[in-house]
PDB file of C-alpha atoms in Angstrom:
ATOM      1  CA  UNK A  21      69.364  -6.504  90.867  1.00 46.00           C
ATOM      2  CA  UNK A  22      70.865  -9.759  89.675  1.00 45.00           C
ATOM      3  CA  UNK A  23      67.361 -11.106  89.023  1.00 44.00           C
ATOM      4  CA  UNK A  24      66.367  -8.050  86.991  1.00 45.00           C
ATOM      5  CA  UNK A  25      69.498  -8.379  84.841  1.00 52.00           C
ATOM      6  CA  UNK A  26      68.769 -12.057  84.242  1.00 49.00           C
ATOM      7  CA  UNK A  27      65.226 -11.270  83.057  1.00 48.00           C
ATOM      8  CA  UNK A  28      66.475  -8.584  80.675  1.00 55.00           C
ATOM      9  CA  UNK A  29      69.026 -10.974  79.205  1.00 50.00           C
ATOM     10  CA  UNK A  30      66.350 -13.625  78.629  1.00 50.00           C
ATOM     11  CA  UNK A  31      64.161 -11.085  76.898  1.00 49.00           C
ATOM     12  CA  UNK A  32      66.996 -10.141  74.565  1.00 50.00           C
ATOM     13  CA  UNK A  33      67.346 -13.782  73.448  1.00 48.00           C
ATOM     14  CA  UNK A  34      63.554 -14.090  72.410  1.00 52.00           C
ATOM     15  CA  UNK A  35      62.789 -14.027  68.665  1.00 49.00           C
ATOM     16  CA  UNK A  36      61.206 -10.771  67.410  1.00 48.00           C
ATOM     17  CA  UNK A  37      57.432 -10.661  67.477  1.00 48.00           C
ATOM     18  CA  UNK A  38      55.412 -11.502  64.277  1.00 45.00           C
ATOM     19  CA  UNK A  39      54.331  -7.889  63.973  1.00 41.00           C
ATOM     20  CA  UNK A  40      57.943  -6.971  63.125  1.00 41.00           C
ATOM     21  CA  UNK A  41      57.954  -9.628  60.360  1.00 39.00           C
ATOM     22  CA  UNK A  42      54.770  -8.184  58.900  1.00 40.00           C
ATOM     23  CA  UNK A  43      56.254  -4.719  58.978  1.00 40.00           C
ATOM     24  CA  UNK A  44      59.353  -5.805  57.139  1.00 41.00           C
ATOM     25  CA  UNK A  45      57.177  -7.630  54.583  1.00 37.00           C
ATOM     26  CA  UNK A  46      55.058  -4.512  54.081  1.00 41.00           C
ATOM     27  CA  UNK A  47      58.214  -2.485  53.564  1.00 41.00           C
ATOM     28  CA  UNK A  48      59.050  -4.596  50.535  1.00 43.00           C
ATOM     29  CA  UNK A  49      55.526  -4.385  49.091  1.00 43.00           C
ATOM     30  CA  UNK A  50      56.498  -1.401  46.944  1.00 43.00           C
ATOM     31  CA  UNK A  51      58.058  -3.796  44.452  1.00 43.00           C
ATOM     32  CA  UNK A  52      55.723  -6.783  44.928  1.00 41.00           C
ATOM     33  CA  UNK A  53      52.133  -6.833  46.139  1.00 43.00           C
ATOM     34  CA  UNK A  54      51.133  -9.565  48.641  1.00 42.00           C
ATOM     35  CA  UNK A  55      48.327 -10.577  46.206  1.00 41.00           C
ATOM     36  CA  UNK A  56      50.876 -11.034  43.470  1.00 40.00           C
ATOM     37  CA  UNK A  57      52.254 -14.027  45.340  1.00 41.00           C
ATOM     38  CA  UNK A  58      48.891 -15.808  45.004  1.00 44.00           C
ATOM     39  CA  UNK A  59      47.918 -17.497  41.722  1.00 50.00           C
ATOM     40  CA  UNK A  60      45.497 -15.251  39.752  1.00 49.00           C
ATOM     41  CA  UNK A  61      41.880 -16.476  39.633  1.00 49.00           C
ATOM     42  CA  UNK A  62      40.647 -17.918  36.340  1.00 50.00           C
ATOM     43  CA  UNK A  63      38.908 -15.285  34.242  1.00 47.00           C
ATOM     44  CA  UNK A  64      35.192 -15.880  33.835  1.00 45.00           C
ATOM     45  CA  UNK A  65      34.286 -16.489  30.170  1.00 43.00           C
ATOM     46  CA  UNK A  66      31.760 -14.171  28.497  1.00 39.00           C
ATOM     47  CA  UNK A  67      28.103 -15.049  29.055  1.00 34.00           C
ATOM     48  CA  UNK A  68      27.273 -15.775  25.442  1.00 35.00           C
ATOM     49  CA  UNK A  69      30.269 -18.031  24.976  1.00 28.00           C
ATOM     50  CA  UNK A  70      29.430 -19.850  28.245  1.00 35.00           C
ATOM     51  CA  UNK A  71      25.913 -20.558  26.980  1.00 31.00           C
ATOM     52  CA  UNK A  72      27.322 -21.773  23.678  1.00 32.00           C
ATOM     53  CA  UNK A  73      29.772 -24.129  25.440  1.00 35.00           C
ATOM     54  CA  UNK A  74      27.141 -25.437  27.825  1.00 35.00           C
ATOM     55  CA  UNK A  75      24.828 -26.155  24.958  1.00 38.00           C
ATOM     56  CA  UNK A  76      27.440 -28.040  23.015  1.00 40.00           C
ATOM     57  CA  UNK A  77      27.204 -25.600  20.111  1.00 38.00           C
ATOM     58  CA  UNK A  78      23.467 -26.093  19.741  1.00 36.00           C
ATOM     59  CA  UNK A  79      22.249 -23.078  21.699  1.00 33.00           C
ATOM     60  CA  UNK A  80      22.085 -20.823  18.630  1.00 30.00           C
ATOM     61  CA  UNK A  81      20.265 -23.472  16.666  1.00 34.00           C
ATOM     62  CA  UNK A  82      17.758 -23.878  19.452  1.00 36.00           C
ATOM     63  CA  UNK A  83      16.927 -20.184  19.269  1.00 32.00           C
ATOM     64  CA  UNK A  84      16.299 -20.339  15.516  1.00 36.00           C
ATOM     65  CA  UNK A  85      14.220 -23.503  15.673  1.00 42.00           C
ATOM     66  CA  UNK A  86      10.534 -22.482  16.024  1.00 43.00           C
ATOM     67  CA  UNK A  87       8.527 -24.003  18.759  1.00 45.00           C
ATOM     68  CA  UNK A  88       5.822 -26.401  17.723  1.00 45.00           C
ATOM     69  CA  UNK A  89       2.738 -24.456  16.773  1.00 44.00           C
ATOM     70  CA  UNK A  90       4.585 -21.138  16.498  1.00 46.00           C
ATOM     71  CA  UNK A  91       4.871 -18.934  13.406  1.00 52.00           C
ATOM     72  CA  UNK A  92       8.664 -18.901  13.446  1.00 56.00           C
ATOM     73  CA  UNK A  93      10.807 -19.521  10.404  1.00 57.00           C
ATOM     74  CA  UNK A  94      14.229 -19.123   8.907  1.00 55.00           C
ATOM     75  CA  UNK A  95      15.572 -17.356   5.860  1.00 56.00           C
ATOM     76  CA  UNK A  96      16.574 -19.257   2.741  1.00 63.00           C
ATOM     77  CA  UNK A  97      19.330 -16.782   1.974  1.00 62.00           C
ATOM     78  CA  UNK A  98      17.139 -14.293   0.115  1.00 64.00           C
ATOM     79  CA  UNK A  99      16.665 -12.167   3.215  1.00 64.00           C
ATOM     80  CA  UNK A 100      12.972 -13.026   3.583  1.00 69.00           C
ATOM     81  CA  UNK A 101      11.160 -14.958   6.284  1.00 77.00           C
ATOM     82  CA  UNK A 102       9.620 -18.321   5.398  1.00 77.00           C
ATOM     83  CA  UNK A 103       7.242 -20.094   7.746  1.00 88.00           C
ATOM     84  CA  UNK A 104       5.223 -23.283   7.683  1.00 89.00           C
ATOM     85  CA  UNK A 105       2.228 -21.064   6.980  1.00 92.00           C
ATOM     86  CA  UNK A 106       4.004 -19.670   3.904  1.00 91.00           C
ATOM     87  CA  UNK A 107       4.683 -23.192   2.692  1.00 92.00           C
ATOM     88  CA  UNK A 108       1.023 -24.164   3.070  1.00 94.00           C
ATOM     89  CA  UNK A 109      -0.028 -20.897   1.405  1.00 95.00           C
ATOM     90  CA  UNK A 110       2.231 -21.550  -1.599  1.00 94.00           C
ATOM     91  CA  UNK A 111       0.860 -25.080  -1.967  1.00 95.00           C
ATOM     92  CA  UNK A 112      -2.690 -23.762  -1.834  1.00 96.00           C
ATOM     93  CA  UNK A 113      -1.891 -21.222  -4.560  1.00 96.00           C
ATOM     94  CA  UNK A 114      -0.350 -23.969  -6.710  1.00 96.00           C
ATOM     95  CA  UNK A 115      -3.557 -25.992  -6.522  1.00 96.00           C
ATOM     96  CA  UNK A 116      -5.698 -22.907  -7.108  1.00 97.00           C
ATOM     97  CA  UNK A 117      -3.744 -21.964 -10.237  1.00 96.00           C
ATOM     98  CA  UNK A 118      -4.176 -25.478 -11.648  1.00 96.00           C
ATOM     99  CA  UNK A 119      -7.930 -25.357 -11.085  1.00 96.00           C
ATOM    100  CA  UNK A 120      -8.282 -21.887 -12.628  1.00 96.00           C
ATOM    101  CA  UNK A 121      -6.344 -22.950 -15.719  1.00 95.00           C
ATOM    102  CA  UNK A 122      -8.626 -25.978 -16.106  1.00 94.00           C
ATOM    103  CA  UNK A 123     -11.740 -23.802 -16.327  1.00 93.00           C
ATOM    104  CA  UNK A 124     -10.100 -21.051 -18.390  1.00 93.00           C
ATOM    105  CA  UNK A 125     -12.119 -20.755 -21.603  1.00 92.00           C
ATOM    106  CA  UNK A 126      -9.761 -18.569 -23.622  1.00 91.00           C
ATOM    107  CA  UNK A 127      -6.015 -19.158 -23.672  1.00 88.00           C
ATOM    108  CA  UNK A 128      -5.762 -16.014 -25.810  1.00 93.00           C
ATOM    109  CA  UNK A 129      -8.039 -12.983 -25.788  1.00 96.00           C
ATOM    110  CA  UNK A 130     -11.037 -13.200 -28.144  1.00 96.00           C
ATOM    111  CA  UNK A 131     -11.378 -10.665 -30.948  1.00 94.00           C
ATOM    112  CA  UNK A 132     -14.197  -8.192 -31.469  1.00 96.00           C
ATOM    113  CA  UNK A 133     -15.939  -8.392 -34.840  1.00 95.00           C
ATOM    114  CA  UNK A 134     -16.330  -5.294 -36.990  1.00 93.00           C
ATOM    115  CA  UNK A 135     -12.714  -4.342 -37.539  1.00 94.00           C
ATOM    116  CA  UNK A 136     -11.862  -3.280 -33.974  1.00 97.00           C
ATOM    117  CA  UNK A 137      -8.183  -3.225 -33.049  1.00 97.00           C
ATOM    118  CA  UNK A 138      -7.321  -4.205 -29.481  1.00 97.00           C
ATOM    119  CA  UNK A 139      -4.702  -2.577 -27.256  1.00 97.00           C
ATOM    120  CA  UNK A 140      -4.135  -3.966 -23.751  1.00 97.00           C
ATOM    121  CA  UNK A 141      -2.144  -2.276 -21.009  1.00 96.00           C
ATOM    122  CA  UNK A 142      -2.405  -4.371 -17.851  1.00 95.00           C
ATOM    123  CA  UNK A 143      -6.003  -4.271 -16.701  1.00 97.00           C
ATOM    124  CA  UNK A 144      -6.999  -1.563 -19.194  1.00 98.00           C
ATOM    125  CA  UNK A 145      -8.108  -2.355 -22.729  1.00 98.00           C
ATOM    126  CA  UNK A 146      -8.802  -0.037 -25.653  1.00 98.00           C
ATOM    127  CA  UNK A 147     -10.687  -0.891 -28.828  1.00 98.00           C
ATOM    128  CA  UNK A 148     -10.104   1.362 -31.851  1.00 97.00           C
ATOM    129  CA  UNK A 149     -12.114   1.561 -35.082  1.00 96.00           C
ATOM    130  CA  UNK A 150     -11.851   4.055 -37.953  1.00 94.00           C
ATOM    131  CA  UNK A 151     -14.866   4.750 -40.147  1.00 92.00           C
ATOM    132  CA  UNK A 152     -15.175   7.435 -42.849  1.00 89.00           C
ATOM    133  CA  UNK A 153     -13.255  10.264 -41.254  1.00 91.00           C
ATOM    134  CA  UNK A 154     -14.098   9.281 -37.679  1.00 95.00           C
ATOM    135  CA  UNK A 155     -12.088   7.522 -35.029  1.00 96.00           C
ATOM    136  CA  UNK A 156     -14.082   5.584 -32.429  1.00 97.00           C
ATOM    137  CA  UNK A 157     -12.387   4.284 -29.297  1.00 97.00           C
ATOM    138  CA  UNK A 158     -13.882   2.185 -26.517  1.00 98.00           C
ATOM    139  CA  UNK A 159     -11.907   1.999 -23.262  1.00 98.00           C
ATOM    140  CA  UNK A 160     -12.585  -0.158 -20.202  1.00 98.00           C
ATOM    141  CA  UNK A 161     -10.805  -1.464 -17.112  1.00 98.00           C
ATOM    142  CA  UNK A 162     -11.472  -4.941 -15.699  1.00 98.00           C
ATOM    143  CA  UNK A 163     -10.718  -3.998 -12.068  1.00 97.00           C
ATOM    144  CA  UNK A 164     -13.839  -4.369  -9.905  1.00 94.00           C
ATOM    145  CA  UNK A 165     -15.808  -5.421 -12.988  1.00 95.00           C
ATOM    146  CA  UNK A 166     -17.506  -8.493 -11.478  1.00 93.00           C
ATOM    147  CA  UNK A 167     -20.722  -7.459  -9.731  1.00 87.00           C
ATOM    148  CA  UNK A 168     -20.713  -8.365  -6.009  1.00 81.00           C
ATOM    149  CA  UNK A 169     -24.320  -9.519  -6.239  1.00 63.00           C
ATOM    150  CA  UNK A 170     -23.280 -12.276  -8.654  1.00 53.00           C
ATOM    151  CA  UNK A 171     -21.146 -13.926  -5.974  1.00 53.00           C
ATOM    152  CA  UNK A 172     -23.882 -13.583  -3.339  1.00 57.00           C
ATOM    153  CA  UNK A 173     -26.526 -15.132  -5.605  1.00 55.00           C
ATOM    154  CA  UNK A 174     -24.123 -17.928  -6.475  1.00 52.00           C
ATOM    155  CA  UNK A 175     -23.752 -18.911  -2.815  1.00 57.00           C
ATOM    156  CA  UNK A 176     -27.464 -18.618  -2.012  1.00 59.00           C
ATOM    157  CA  UNK A 177     -29.010 -20.275  -5.078  1.00 59.00           C
ATOM    158  CA  UNK A 178     -26.439 -22.962  -5.794  1.00 57.00           C
ATOM    159  CA  UNK A 179     -27.465 -26.516  -4.913  1.00 60.00           C
ATOM    160  CA  UNK A 180     -24.949 -29.089  -3.666  1.00 58.00           C
ATOM    161  CA  UNK A 181     -24.932 -31.050  -6.957  1.00 57.00           C
ATOM    162  CA  UNK A 182     -24.825 -27.998  -9.224  1.00 61.00           C
ATOM    163  CA  UNK A 183     -21.667 -26.536 -10.696  1.00 63.00           C
ATOM    164  CA  UNK A 184     -20.722 -22.992  -9.854  1.00 65.00           C
ATOM    165  CA  UNK A 185     -21.900 -20.541 -12.544  1.00 68.00           C
ATOM    166  CA  UNK A 186     -19.238 -18.682 -14.449  1.00 79.00           C
ATOM    167  CA  UNK A 187     -18.374 -15.216 -13.204  1.00 89.00           C
ATOM    168  CA  UNK A 188     -18.945 -12.521 -15.799  1.00 94.00           C
ATOM    169  CA  UNK A 189     -16.994  -9.280 -16.074  1.00 96.00           C
ATOM    170  CA  UNK A 190     -19.221  -6.322 -16.961  1.00 97.00           C
ATOM    171  CA  UNK A 191     -17.060  -3.196 -16.812  1.00 97.00           C
ATOM    172  CA  UNK A 192     -18.122   0.353 -17.372  1.00 97.00           C
ATOM    173  CA  UNK A 193     -16.778   1.578 -20.710  1.00 98.00           C
ATOM    174  CA  UNK A 194     -16.190   4.949 -22.345  1.00 97.00           C
ATOM    175  CA  UNK A 195     -16.907   5.602 -26.015  1.00 98.00           C
ATOM    176  CA  UNK A 196     -15.049   8.473 -27.688  1.00 97.00           C
ATOM    177  CA  UNK A 197     -16.022   9.683 -31.126  1.00 97.00           C
ATOM    178  CA  UNK A 198     -13.457  11.912 -32.809  1.00 95.00           C
ATOM    179  CA  UNK A 199     -14.064  13.643 -36.142  1.00 93.00           C
ATOM    180  CA  UNK A 200     -11.111  14.639 -38.273  1.00 87.00           C
ATOM    181  CA  UNK A 201     -12.250  18.221 -38.812  1.00 84.00           C
ATOM    182  CA  UNK A 202     -13.101  19.120 -35.196  1.00 85.00           C
ATOM    183  CA  UNK A 203     -11.159  19.842 -32.029  1.00 87.00           C
ATOM    184  CA  UNK A 204     -13.784  18.302 -29.763  1.00 91.00           C
ATOM    185  CA  UNK A 205     -14.417  14.702 -28.811  1.00 94.00           C
ATOM    186  CA  UNK A 206     -17.877  13.392 -28.024  1.00 96.00           C
ATOM    187  CA  UNK A 207     -17.574  11.242 -24.882  1.00 96.00           C
ATOM    188  CA  UNK A 208     -20.270   8.783 -23.777  1.00 98.00           C
ATOM    189  CA  UNK A 209     -19.961   6.939 -20.461  1.00 97.00           C
ATOM    190  CA  UNK A 210     -21.730   3.579 -20.637  1.00 98.00           C
ATOM    191  CA  UNK A 211     -22.397   0.748 -18.209  1.00 96.00           C
ATOM    192  CA  UNK A 212     -24.158  -2.622 -17.954  1.00 96.00           C
ATOM    193  CA  UNK A 213     -27.265  -2.613 -15.732  1.00 92.00           C
ATOM    194  CA  UNK A 214     -27.417  -5.769 -13.641  1.00 80.00           C
ATOM    195  CA  UNK A 215     -31.019  -6.508 -14.529  1.00 68.00           C
ATOM    196  CA  UNK A 216     -30.286  -6.405 -18.278  1.00 56.00           C
ATOM    197  CA  UNK A 217     -27.342  -8.814 -18.356  1.00 55.00           C
ATOM    198  CA  UNK A 218     -28.099 -12.260 -19.749  1.00 50.00           C
ATOM    199  CA  UNK A 219     -31.506 -11.423 -21.296  1.00 48.00           C
ATOM    200  CA  UNK A 220     -30.663 -12.827 -24.696  1.00 51.00           C
ATOM    201  CA  UNK A 221     -34.272 -13.371 -25.765  1.00 49.00           C
ATOM    202  CA  UNK A 222     -35.195  -9.702 -25.536  1.00 49.00           C
ATOM    203  CA  UNK A 223     -33.964  -8.340 -28.857  1.00 55.00           C
ATOM    204  CA  UNK A 224     -35.454  -4.885 -28.383  1.00 66.00           C
ATOM    205  CA  UNK A 225     -33.859  -4.338 -24.974  1.00 86.00           C
ATOM    206  CA  UNK A 226     -30.431  -2.750 -24.839  1.00 92.00           C
ATOM    207  CA  UNK A 227     -27.999  -4.628 -22.623  1.00 95.00           C
ATOM    208  CA  UNK A 228     -26.003  -1.468 -21.921  1.00 97.00           C
ATOM    209  CA  UNK A 229     -27.019   2.091 -21.192  1.00 97.00           C
ATOM    210  CA  UNK A 230     -25.548   5.566 -21.568  1.00 98.00           C
ATOM    211  CA  UNK A 231     -25.036   7.343 -18.254  1.00 96.00           C
ATOM    212  CA  UNK A 232     -23.352  10.611 -19.197  1.00 96.00           C
ATOM    213  CA  UNK A 233     -22.498  12.545 -22.342  1.00 96.00           C
ATOM    214  CA  UNK A 234     -20.044  15.415 -22.685  1.00 95.00           C
ATOM    215  CA  UNK A 235     -17.622  17.159 -25.030  1.00 94.00           C
ATOM    216  CA  UNK A 236     -13.905  17.129 -24.240  1.00 92.00           C
ATOM    217  CA  UNK A 237     -10.874  18.668 -25.995  1.00 90.00           C
ATOM    218  CA  UNK A 238      -9.381  16.294 -28.540  1.00 87.00           C
ATOM    219  CA  UNK A 239      -5.922  14.992 -27.695  1.00 79.00           C
ATOM    220  CA  UNK A 240      -5.965  15.896 -23.995  1.00 75.00           C
ATOM    221  CA  UNK A 241      -5.706  13.081 -21.477  1.00 71.00           C
ATOM    222  CA  UNK A 242      -7.128  15.106 -18.594  1.00 74.00           C
ATOM    223  CA  UNK A 243     -10.726  16.007 -19.194  1.00 74.00           C
ATOM    224  CA  UNK A 244     -12.120  19.246 -17.864  1.00 77.00           C
ATOM    225  CA  UNK A 245     -14.709  19.138 -15.112  1.00 82.00           C
ATOM    226  CA  UNK A 246     -15.855  22.595 -16.168  1.00 86.00           C
ATOM    227  CA  UNK A 247     -17.301  21.221 -19.423  1.00 89.00           C
ATOM    228  CA  UNK A 248     -21.023  20.575 -19.302  1.00 94.00           C
ATOM    229  CA  UNK A 249     -21.954  16.923 -18.663  1.00 94.00           C
ATOM    230  CA  UNK A 250     -25.385  15.612 -19.601  1.00 94.00           C
ATOM    231  CA  UNK A 251     -26.852  13.041 -17.212  1.00 94.00           C
ATOM    232  CA  UNK A 252     -29.280  10.735 -19.006  1.00 95.00           C
ATOM    233  CA  UNK A 253     -31.409   9.885 -15.964  1.00 93.00           C
ATOM    234  CA  UNK A 254     -33.573  12.949 -16.572  1.00 89.00           C
ATOM    235  CA  UNK A 255     -33.133  12.979 -20.341  1.00 92.00           C
ATOM    236  CA  UNK A 256     -35.969  12.942 -22.854  1.00 93.00           C
ATOM    237  CA  UNK A 257     -36.378   9.405 -24.185  1.00 94.00           C
ATOM    238  CA  UNK A 258     -36.413  10.566 -27.808  1.00 96.00           C
ATOM    239  CA  UNK A 259     -33.006  12.225 -27.405  1.00 96.00           C
ATOM    240  CA  UNK A 260     -31.703   9.160 -25.563  1.00 97.00           C
ATOM    241  CA  UNK A 261     -32.844   6.837 -28.375  1.00 96.00           C
ATOM    242  CA  UNK A 262     -31.057   8.995 -30.929  1.00 97.00           C
ATOM    243  CA  UNK A 263     -27.853   8.741 -28.896  1.00 97.00           C
ATOM    244  CA  UNK A 264     -28.164   4.956 -28.799  1.00 97.00           C
ATOM    245  CA  UNK A 265     -28.749   4.872 -32.566  1.00 97.00           C
ATOM    246  CA  UNK A 266     -25.725   7.146 -33.017  1.00 97.00           C
ATOM    247  CA  UNK A 267     -23.564   4.532 -31.238  1.00 98.00           C
ATOM    248  CA  UNK A 268     -25.137   1.615 -33.110  1.00 97.00           C
ATOM    249  CA  UNK A 269     -24.342   3.238 -36.464  1.00 96.00           C
ATOM    250  CA  UNK A 270     -20.686   3.257 -35.400  1.00 96.00           C
ATOM    251  CA  UNK A 271     -20.613  -0.388 -34.352  1.00 96.00           C
ATOM    252  CA  UNK A 272     -21.403  -0.023 -30.635  1.00 97.00           C
ATOM    253  CA  UNK A 273     -24.575  -2.085 -30.289  1.00 97.00           C
ATOM    254  CA  UNK A 274     -25.819  -5.154 -28.435  1.00 97.00           C
ATOM    255  CA  UNK A 275     -23.622  -7.499 -30.473  1.00 96.00           C
ATOM    256  CA  UNK A 276     -20.593  -5.386 -29.672  1.00 97.00           C
ATOM    257  CA  UNK A 277     -21.578  -5.276 -25.984  1.00 97.00           C
ATOM    258  CA  UNK A 278     -21.887  -9.076 -25.814  1.00 97.00           C
ATOM    259  CA  UNK A 279     -18.440  -9.492 -27.355  1.00 97.00           C
ATOM    260  CA  UNK A 280     -17.019  -6.848 -25.020  1.00 98.00           C
ATOM    261  CA  UNK A 281     -18.329  -8.817 -22.030  1.00 97.00           C
ATOM    262  CA  UNK A 282     -16.671 -11.971 -23.371  1.00 97.00           C
ATOM    263  CA  UNK A 283     -13.396 -10.108 -23.937  1.00 97.00           C
ATOM    264  CA  UNK A 284     -13.496  -8.457 -20.527  1.00 98.00           C
ATOM    265  CA  UNK A 285     -14.278 -11.751 -18.784  1.00 97.00           C
ATOM    266  CA  UNK A 286     -11.356 -13.465 -20.535  1.00 97.00           C
ATOM    267  CA  UNK A 287      -9.009 -10.593 -19.678  1.00 97.00           C
ATOM    268  CA  UNK A 288     -10.160 -10.523 -16.049  1.00 97.00           C
ATOM    269  CA  UNK A 289      -9.605 -14.273 -15.692  1.00 97.00           C
ATOM    270  CA  UNK A 290      -6.201 -14.018 -17.352  1.00 96.00           C
ATOM    271  CA  UNK A 291      -5.127 -11.233 -15.001  1.00 97.00           C
ATOM    272  CA  UNK A 292      -6.494 -13.158 -12.012  1.00 97.00           C
ATOM    273  CA  UNK A 293      -4.362 -16.197 -12.841  1.00 97.00           C
ATOM    274  CA  UNK A 294      -1.333 -13.962 -13.361  1.00 97.00           C
ATOM    275  CA  UNK A 295      -2.001 -12.368  -9.962  1.00 97.00           C
ATOM    276  CA  UNK A 296      -2.121 -15.802  -8.309  1.00 97.00           C
ATOM    277  CA  UNK A 297       1.176 -16.746  -9.969  1.00 96.00           C
ATOM    278  CA  UNK A 298       2.814 -13.509  -8.825  1.00 96.00           C
ATOM    279  CA  UNK A 299       1.469 -14.028  -5.311  1.00 96.00           C
ATOM    280  CA  UNK A 300       2.825 -17.576  -5.243  1.00 95.00           C
ATOM    281  CA  UNK A 301       6.263 -16.377  -6.369  1.00 92.00           C
ATOM    282  CA  UNK A 302       6.191 -13.662  -3.729  1.00 91.00           C
ATOM    283  CA  UNK A 303       5.266 -16.058  -0.926  1.00 91.00           C
ATOM    284  CA  UNK A 304       7.605 -18.806  -2.105  1.00 85.00           C
ATOM    285  CA  UNK A 305      10.448 -16.361  -2.893  1.00 71.00           C
ATOM    286  CA  UNK A 306      11.369 -17.721  -6.302  1.00 56.00           C
TER     287      UNK A 306
END
């Protein structure tokens, strides 16, 4: 009995187990979390900012800098993209414009003899002449007026030492004859046959032909398809000759046609140079 009491007394003098300390610590965790006693971990910076810091501020620049041989580019502030290809393109256009201006024959459009007045609206030109109660107009457009065969023959027949032949604009043109006392306009659609162009020695040959003839209401811009149109391919030659004489009496003859070709060629070349200048400004963003 004495031994049992001694053991109990010794047990009473032992310090409390660690579990009791943990329990008392947990009891106070309502006001302070155990993790709050530890220093908080450093917050990880955002990914983009980390890449910027690692790159020393040059990461963004590296993305904008095109790789060698790539088509990348940067904006000049105008909102457009400019590449090395654009720069080379603009330089090419600059040289091309200089060369075209060197070979340009007419700095201003040539005039048509016979009292014709010229009106130009972009690529469309109108010649107007008034004679004894009649108003004659000739209208043409220089778009697609250079025959494709001319360029093909130039490449095939040209020798290394020869200069390139001049391109000639031969547009289709429409002749309108309006009489003061009528409400109808006689309309003649004309064109330049390829095999007749440049035959200056053949005085009797007409360098232009009439394709179609019709009557249209005077003063109306939209012609009616319901009006009868005469095709000259199956026309009696005597009637066709009278139509050609009718035009010649009103100043539309071979001389007029030659001057129209010269005017159309000058206008086409002028518009081509203007197109190159506009294209250069567009590419260069001026």
